[in-house]
CSV table of C-alpha atoms in Angstrom, one decimal:
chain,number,residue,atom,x,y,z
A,1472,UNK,CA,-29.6,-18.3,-6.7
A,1473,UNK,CA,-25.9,-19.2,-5.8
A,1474,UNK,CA,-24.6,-15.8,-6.5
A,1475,UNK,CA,-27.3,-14.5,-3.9
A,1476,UNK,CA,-26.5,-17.1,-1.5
A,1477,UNK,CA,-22.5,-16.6,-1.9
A,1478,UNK,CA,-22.3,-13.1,-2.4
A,1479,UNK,CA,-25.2,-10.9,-0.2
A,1480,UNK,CA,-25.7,-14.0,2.0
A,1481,UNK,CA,-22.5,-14.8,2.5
A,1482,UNK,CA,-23.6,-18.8,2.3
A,1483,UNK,CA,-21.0,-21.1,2.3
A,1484,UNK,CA,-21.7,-24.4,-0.4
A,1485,UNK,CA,-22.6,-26.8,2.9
A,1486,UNK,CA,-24.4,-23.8,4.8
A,1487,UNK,CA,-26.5,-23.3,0.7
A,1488,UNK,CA,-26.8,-26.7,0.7
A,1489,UNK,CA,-28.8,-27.3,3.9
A,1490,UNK,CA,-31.3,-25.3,3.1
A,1491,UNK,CA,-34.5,-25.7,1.9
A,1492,UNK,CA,-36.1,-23.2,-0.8
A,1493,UNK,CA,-38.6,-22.0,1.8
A,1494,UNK,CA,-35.3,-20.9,4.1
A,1495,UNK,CA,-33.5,-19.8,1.6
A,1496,UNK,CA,-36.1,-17.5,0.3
A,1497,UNK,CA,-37.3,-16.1,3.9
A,1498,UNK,CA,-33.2,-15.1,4.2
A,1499,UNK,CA,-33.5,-13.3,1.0
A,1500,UNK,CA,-36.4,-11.8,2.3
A,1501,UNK,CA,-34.6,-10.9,5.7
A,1502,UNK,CA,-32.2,-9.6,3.5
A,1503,UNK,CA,-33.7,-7.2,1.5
A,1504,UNK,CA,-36.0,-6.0,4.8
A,1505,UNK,CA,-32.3,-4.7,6.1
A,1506,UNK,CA,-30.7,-3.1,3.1
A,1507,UNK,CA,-34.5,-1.6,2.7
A,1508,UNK,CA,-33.9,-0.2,6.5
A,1509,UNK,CA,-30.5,0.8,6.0
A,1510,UNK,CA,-31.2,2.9,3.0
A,1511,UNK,CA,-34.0,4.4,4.9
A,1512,UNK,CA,-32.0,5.4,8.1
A,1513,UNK,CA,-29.7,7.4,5.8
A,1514,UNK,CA,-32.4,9.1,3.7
A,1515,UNK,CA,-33.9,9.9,7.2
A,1516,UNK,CA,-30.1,11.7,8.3
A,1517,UNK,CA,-29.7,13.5,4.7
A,1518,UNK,CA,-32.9,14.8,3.8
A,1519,UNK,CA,-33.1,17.5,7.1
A,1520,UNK,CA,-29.4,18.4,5.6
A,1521,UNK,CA,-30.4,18.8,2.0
A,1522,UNK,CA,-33.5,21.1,3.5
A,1523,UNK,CA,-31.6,23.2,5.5
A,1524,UNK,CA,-28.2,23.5,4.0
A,1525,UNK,CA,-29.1,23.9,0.1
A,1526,UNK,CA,-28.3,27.2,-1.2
A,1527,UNK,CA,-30.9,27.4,-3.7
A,1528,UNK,CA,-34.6,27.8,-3.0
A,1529,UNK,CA,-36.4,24.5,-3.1
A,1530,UNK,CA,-40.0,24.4,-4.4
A,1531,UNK,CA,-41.0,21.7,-1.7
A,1532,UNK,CA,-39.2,19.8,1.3
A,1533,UNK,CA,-36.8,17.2,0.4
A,1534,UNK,CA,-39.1,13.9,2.4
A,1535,UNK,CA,-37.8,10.2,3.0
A,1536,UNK,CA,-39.7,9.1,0.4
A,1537,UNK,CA,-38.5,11.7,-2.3
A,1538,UNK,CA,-34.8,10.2,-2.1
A,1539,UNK,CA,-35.9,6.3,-1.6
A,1540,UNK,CA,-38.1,6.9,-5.3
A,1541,UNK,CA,-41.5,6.2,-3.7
A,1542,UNK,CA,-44.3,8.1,-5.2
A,1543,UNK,CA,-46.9,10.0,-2.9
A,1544,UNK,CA,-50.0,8.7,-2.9
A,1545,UNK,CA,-52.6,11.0,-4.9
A,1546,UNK,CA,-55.5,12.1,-3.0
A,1547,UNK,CA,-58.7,11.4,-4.0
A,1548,UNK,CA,-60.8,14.4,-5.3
A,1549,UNK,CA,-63.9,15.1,-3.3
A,1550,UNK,CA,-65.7,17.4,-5.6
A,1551,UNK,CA,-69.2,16.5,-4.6
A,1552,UNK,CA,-71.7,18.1,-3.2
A,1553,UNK,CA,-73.4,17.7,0.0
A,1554,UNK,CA,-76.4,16.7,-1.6
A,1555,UNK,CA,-74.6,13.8,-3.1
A,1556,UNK,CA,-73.0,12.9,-0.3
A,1557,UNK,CA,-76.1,12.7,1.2
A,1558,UNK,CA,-77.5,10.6,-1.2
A,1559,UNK,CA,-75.1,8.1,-0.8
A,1560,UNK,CA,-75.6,7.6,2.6
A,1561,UNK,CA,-79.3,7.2,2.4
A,1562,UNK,CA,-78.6,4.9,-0.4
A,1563,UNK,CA,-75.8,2.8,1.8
A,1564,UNK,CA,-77.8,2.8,5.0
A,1565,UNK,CA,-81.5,2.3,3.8
């Protein structure tokens, strides 16, 4: 906890000492909300420069998301057919 508090914080011992562990953790959580922002606000000024100035053909867009790690969400497959669907309704509603 102290190296948070001293280090990222930038707590001093009387400031860490005041606080209670309910403050301290809603500061850590301040904390990473605005590293979280920062990183975003660069991946949103590099990824339009890696799609347009990449010499090599790229197989899909360079997104926000791609550089910050987070996975897409995977679509549910809708494979039924209208019947079903049908069915289901009737079944839901009565």
């Amino acid at each position: 906890m102290e190296p948070m508090a001293y280090g990222a914080l930038a707590l001093t011992p009387w400031e860490f000492g005041k606080l209670t562990p309910g403050e301290f953790q809603q500061m850590i959580d301040g904390y990473l909300w605005r590293t979280e922002q920062k990183q975003r606000a660069a991946a949103q000024l590099v990824a339009p420069i890696i799609n347009t100035c990449t010499n090599y053909e790229l197989k899909r867009p360079v997104t926000v998301d791609m550089l910050l790690g987070i996975e897409p969400a995977k679509k549910k497959s809708t494979d039924k057919t209208p019947e079903q669907v049908k069915a289901e309704l009737i079944a839901k509603v009565g």
